[in-house]
Short mmCIF file of C-alpha atoms in Angstrom, two decimals:
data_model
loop_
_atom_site.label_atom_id
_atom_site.label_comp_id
_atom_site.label_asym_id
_atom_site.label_seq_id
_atom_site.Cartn_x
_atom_site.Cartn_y
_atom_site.Cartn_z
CA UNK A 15 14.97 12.95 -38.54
CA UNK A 16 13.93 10.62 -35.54
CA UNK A 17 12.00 7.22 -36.98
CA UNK A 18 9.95 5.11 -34.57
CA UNK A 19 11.37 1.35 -34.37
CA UNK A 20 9.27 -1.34 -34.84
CA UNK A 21 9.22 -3.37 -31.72
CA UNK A 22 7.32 -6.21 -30.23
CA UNK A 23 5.70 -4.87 -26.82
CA UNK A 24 5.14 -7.44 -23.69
CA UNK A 25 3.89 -5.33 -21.07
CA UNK A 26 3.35 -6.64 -17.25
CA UNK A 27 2.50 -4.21 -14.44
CA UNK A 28 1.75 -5.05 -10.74
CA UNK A 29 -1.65 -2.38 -11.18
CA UNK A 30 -4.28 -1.19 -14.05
CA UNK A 31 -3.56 2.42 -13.14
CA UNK A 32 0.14 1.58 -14.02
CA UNK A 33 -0.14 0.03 -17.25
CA UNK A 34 -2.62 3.27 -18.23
CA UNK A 35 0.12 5.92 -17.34
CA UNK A 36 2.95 4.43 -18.47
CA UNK A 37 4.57 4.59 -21.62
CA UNK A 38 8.00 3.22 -23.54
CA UNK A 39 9.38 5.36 -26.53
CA UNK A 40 11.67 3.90 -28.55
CA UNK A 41 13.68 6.11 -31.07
CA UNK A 42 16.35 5.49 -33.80
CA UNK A 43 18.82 8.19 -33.62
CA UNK A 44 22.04 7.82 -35.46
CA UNK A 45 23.39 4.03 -35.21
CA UNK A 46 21.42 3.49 -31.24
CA UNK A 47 18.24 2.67 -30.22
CA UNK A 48 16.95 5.16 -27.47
CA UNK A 49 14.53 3.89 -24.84
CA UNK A 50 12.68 6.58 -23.33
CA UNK A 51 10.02 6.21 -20.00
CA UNK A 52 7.15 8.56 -19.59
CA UNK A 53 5.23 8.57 -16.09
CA UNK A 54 1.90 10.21 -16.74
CA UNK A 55 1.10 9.23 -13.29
CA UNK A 56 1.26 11.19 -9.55
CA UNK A 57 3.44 8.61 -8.41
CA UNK A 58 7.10 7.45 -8.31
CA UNK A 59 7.38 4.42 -10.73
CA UNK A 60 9.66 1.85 -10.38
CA UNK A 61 10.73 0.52 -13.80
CA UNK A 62 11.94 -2.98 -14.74
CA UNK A 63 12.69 -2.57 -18.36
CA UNK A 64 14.18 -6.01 -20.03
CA UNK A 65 15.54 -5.73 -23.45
CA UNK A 66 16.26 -9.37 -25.58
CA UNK A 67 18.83 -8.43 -28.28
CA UNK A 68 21.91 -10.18 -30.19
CA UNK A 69 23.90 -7.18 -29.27
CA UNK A 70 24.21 -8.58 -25.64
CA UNK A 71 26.53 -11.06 -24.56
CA UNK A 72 23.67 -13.49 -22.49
CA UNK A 73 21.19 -12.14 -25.09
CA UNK A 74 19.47 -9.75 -22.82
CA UNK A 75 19.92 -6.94 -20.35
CA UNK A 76 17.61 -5.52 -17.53
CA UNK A 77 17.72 -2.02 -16.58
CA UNK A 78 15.88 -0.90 -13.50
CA UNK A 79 15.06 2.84 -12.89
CA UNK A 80 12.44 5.08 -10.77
CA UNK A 81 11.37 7.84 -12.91
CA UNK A 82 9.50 11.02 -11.56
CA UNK A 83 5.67 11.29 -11.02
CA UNK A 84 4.32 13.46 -14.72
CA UNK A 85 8.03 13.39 -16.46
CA UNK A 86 10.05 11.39 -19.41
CA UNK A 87 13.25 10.44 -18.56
CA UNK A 88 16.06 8.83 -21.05
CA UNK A 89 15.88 5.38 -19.72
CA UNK A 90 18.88 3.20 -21.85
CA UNK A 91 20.93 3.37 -24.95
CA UNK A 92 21.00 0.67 -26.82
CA UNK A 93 23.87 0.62 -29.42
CA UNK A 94 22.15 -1.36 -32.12
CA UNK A 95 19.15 -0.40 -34.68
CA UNK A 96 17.88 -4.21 -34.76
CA UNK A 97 15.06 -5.45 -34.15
CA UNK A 98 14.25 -5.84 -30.53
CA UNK A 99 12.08 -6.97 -27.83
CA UNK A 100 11.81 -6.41 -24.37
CA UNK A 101 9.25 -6.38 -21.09
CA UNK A 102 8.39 -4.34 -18.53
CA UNK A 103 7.65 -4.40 -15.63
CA UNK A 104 6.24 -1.99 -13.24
CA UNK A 105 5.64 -0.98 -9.32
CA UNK A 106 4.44 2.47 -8.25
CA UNK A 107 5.40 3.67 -4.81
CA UNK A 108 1.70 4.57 -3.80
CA UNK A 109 1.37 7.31 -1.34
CA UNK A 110 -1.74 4.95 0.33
CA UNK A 111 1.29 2.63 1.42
CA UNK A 112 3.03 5.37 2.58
CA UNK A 113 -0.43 6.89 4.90
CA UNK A 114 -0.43 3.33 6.25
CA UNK A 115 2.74 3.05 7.48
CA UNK A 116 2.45 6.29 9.04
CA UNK A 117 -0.98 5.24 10.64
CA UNK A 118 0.57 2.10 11.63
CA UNK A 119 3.73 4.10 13.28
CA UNK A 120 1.46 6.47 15.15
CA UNK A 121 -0.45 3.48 16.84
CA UNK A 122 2.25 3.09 18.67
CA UNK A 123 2.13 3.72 22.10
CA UNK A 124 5.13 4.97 24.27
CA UNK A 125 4.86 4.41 28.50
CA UNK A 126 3.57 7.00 30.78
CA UNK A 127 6.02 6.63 33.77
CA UNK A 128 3.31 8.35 35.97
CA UNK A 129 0.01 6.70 34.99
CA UNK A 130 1.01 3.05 33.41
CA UNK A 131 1.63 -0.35 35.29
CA UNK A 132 4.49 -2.00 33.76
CA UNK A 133 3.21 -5.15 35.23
CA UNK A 134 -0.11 -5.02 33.00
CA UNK A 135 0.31 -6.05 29.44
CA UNK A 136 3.05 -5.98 26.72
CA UNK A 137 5.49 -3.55 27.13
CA UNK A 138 8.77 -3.34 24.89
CA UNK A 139 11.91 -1.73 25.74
CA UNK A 140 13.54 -0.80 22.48
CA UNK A 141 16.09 0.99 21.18
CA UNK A 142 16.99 2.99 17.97
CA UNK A 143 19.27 0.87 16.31
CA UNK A 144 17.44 -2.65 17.01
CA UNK A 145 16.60 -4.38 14.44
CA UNK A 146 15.04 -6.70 15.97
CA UNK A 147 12.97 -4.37 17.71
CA UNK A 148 11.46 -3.15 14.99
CA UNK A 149 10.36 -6.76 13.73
CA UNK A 150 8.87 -7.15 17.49
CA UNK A 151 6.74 -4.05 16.66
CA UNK A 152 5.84 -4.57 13.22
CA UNK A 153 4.66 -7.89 13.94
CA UNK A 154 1.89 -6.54 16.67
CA UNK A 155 1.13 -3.88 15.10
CA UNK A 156 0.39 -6.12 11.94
CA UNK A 157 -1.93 -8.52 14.05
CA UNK A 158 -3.63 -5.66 16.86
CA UNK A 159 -1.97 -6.56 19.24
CA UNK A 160 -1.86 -3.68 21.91
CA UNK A 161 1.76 -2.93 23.48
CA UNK A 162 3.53 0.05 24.42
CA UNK A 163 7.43 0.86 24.25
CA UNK A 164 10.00 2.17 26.53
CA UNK A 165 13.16 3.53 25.15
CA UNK A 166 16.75 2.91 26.33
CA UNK A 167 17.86 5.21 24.05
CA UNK A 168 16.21 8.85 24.35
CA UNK A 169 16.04 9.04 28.04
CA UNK A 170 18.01 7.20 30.94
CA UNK A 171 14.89 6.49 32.88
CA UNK A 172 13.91 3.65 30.28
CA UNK A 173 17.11 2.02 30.35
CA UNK A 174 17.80 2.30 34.34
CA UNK A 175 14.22 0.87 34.60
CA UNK A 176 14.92 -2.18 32.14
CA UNK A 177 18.44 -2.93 34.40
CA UNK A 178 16.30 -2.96 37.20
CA UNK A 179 13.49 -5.52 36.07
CA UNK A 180 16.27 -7.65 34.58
CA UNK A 181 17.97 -7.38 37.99
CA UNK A 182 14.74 -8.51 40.05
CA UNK A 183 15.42 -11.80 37.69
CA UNK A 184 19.12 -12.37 37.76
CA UNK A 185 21.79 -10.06 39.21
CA UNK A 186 24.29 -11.98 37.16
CA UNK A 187 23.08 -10.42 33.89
CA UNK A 188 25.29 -7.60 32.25
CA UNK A 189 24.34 -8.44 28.69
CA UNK A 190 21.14 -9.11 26.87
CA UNK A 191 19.56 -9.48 23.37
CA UNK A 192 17.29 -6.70 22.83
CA UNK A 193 14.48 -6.27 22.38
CA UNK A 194 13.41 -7.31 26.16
CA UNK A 195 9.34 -7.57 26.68
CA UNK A 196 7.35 -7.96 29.34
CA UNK A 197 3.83 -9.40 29.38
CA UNK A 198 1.77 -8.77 32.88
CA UNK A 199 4.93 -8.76 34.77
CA UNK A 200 6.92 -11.59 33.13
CA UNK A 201 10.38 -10.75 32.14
CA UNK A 202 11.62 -11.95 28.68
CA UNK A 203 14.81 -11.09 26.89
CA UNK A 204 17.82 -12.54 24.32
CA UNK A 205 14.98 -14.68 22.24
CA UNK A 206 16.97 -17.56 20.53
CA UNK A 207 13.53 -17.30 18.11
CA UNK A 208 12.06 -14.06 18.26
CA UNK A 209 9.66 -15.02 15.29
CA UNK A 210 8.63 -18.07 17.40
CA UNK A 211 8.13 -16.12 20.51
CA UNK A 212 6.05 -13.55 19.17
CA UNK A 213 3.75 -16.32 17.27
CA UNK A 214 3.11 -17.69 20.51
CA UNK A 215 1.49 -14.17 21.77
CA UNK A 216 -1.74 -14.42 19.10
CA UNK A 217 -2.80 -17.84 20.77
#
């Protein structure tokens, strides 16, 4: 027969709806303590469970786990049936996040070839593996900022056209820093501070 351990509960959560749909079992079976996680919620939790016992060697242990939207999952087994008391902590990975990254993505606008100027405003040439790229379009996307991107990576004409502008600055250039921006027709590439540089554009 299972008995419920006595156990002091501290319970921190990042949001209300958290704290309401979340749940830790504990259970004495045999000589272990069993900690078990229920998600009553629609969302992915992110658990941060923190146990204080003797049994461990600094006198605690975190365990951290995501546990499925509406399930109860077997979370840690404690071998010890003292008394115990631990924290938690929790984050939900909230689909609302998730809509406004994808609204943020789709704001994004790419070059028309035919119809822009690429002398008018900020354009971007980017490509897939940059890094540094993506901070560059983050950040003006995060302060409406309007831009629009060329890639060097899924068509030649972006990157033949970014070899070209750099040429009308230096023909000596065969290497640069990506990403390379230019804002109503001036050139701008290998940023020793992108972070600064882009600062600079809200003024």
């Amino acid at each position: 027969m299972k008995h419920i351990i006595r156990i002091t509960i501290l319970l921190f959560s990042l949001s209300l709806f958290s704290q309401k749909h979340i749940k830790i079992e504990t259970v004495i079976k045999k000589n272990a303590t069993l900690f078990y996680v229920v998600n009553n919620s629609n969302v992915k939790q992110k658990i941060h469970l923190k146990i204080t016992s003797n049994y461990f060697n600094k006198g605690y242990k975190v365990i951290v786990k995501k546990v499925k939207p509406n399930s109860r999952k077997k979370f840690y087994k404690l071998k010890s049936r003292e008394d115990i008391t631990y924290s938690v902590a929790i984050t939900s990975k909230s689909s609302k996040k998730k809509k406004l990254r994808k609204a943020s993505k789709s704001n994004i606008k790419k070059f028309d070839f035919k119809k822009d100027d690429i002398n008018k405003g900020i354009v971007i040439f980017t490509k897939k593996t940059c890094s540094r790229c993506k901070i560059a379009e983050n950040y003006l996307l995060k302060h409406n900022i309007p831009f629009k991107i060329i890639s060097t990576t899924e068509t030649t004409t972006g990157r033949t056209l970014m070899w070209e502008k750099i040429a009308e600055k230096s023909t000596q250039i065969t290497n640069v820093t990506m990403p390379v921006i230019i804002i109503d027709g001036d050139l701008s590439y290998s940023h020793a501070n992108l972070n600064m540089f882009l600062n600079a554009l809200k003024k």
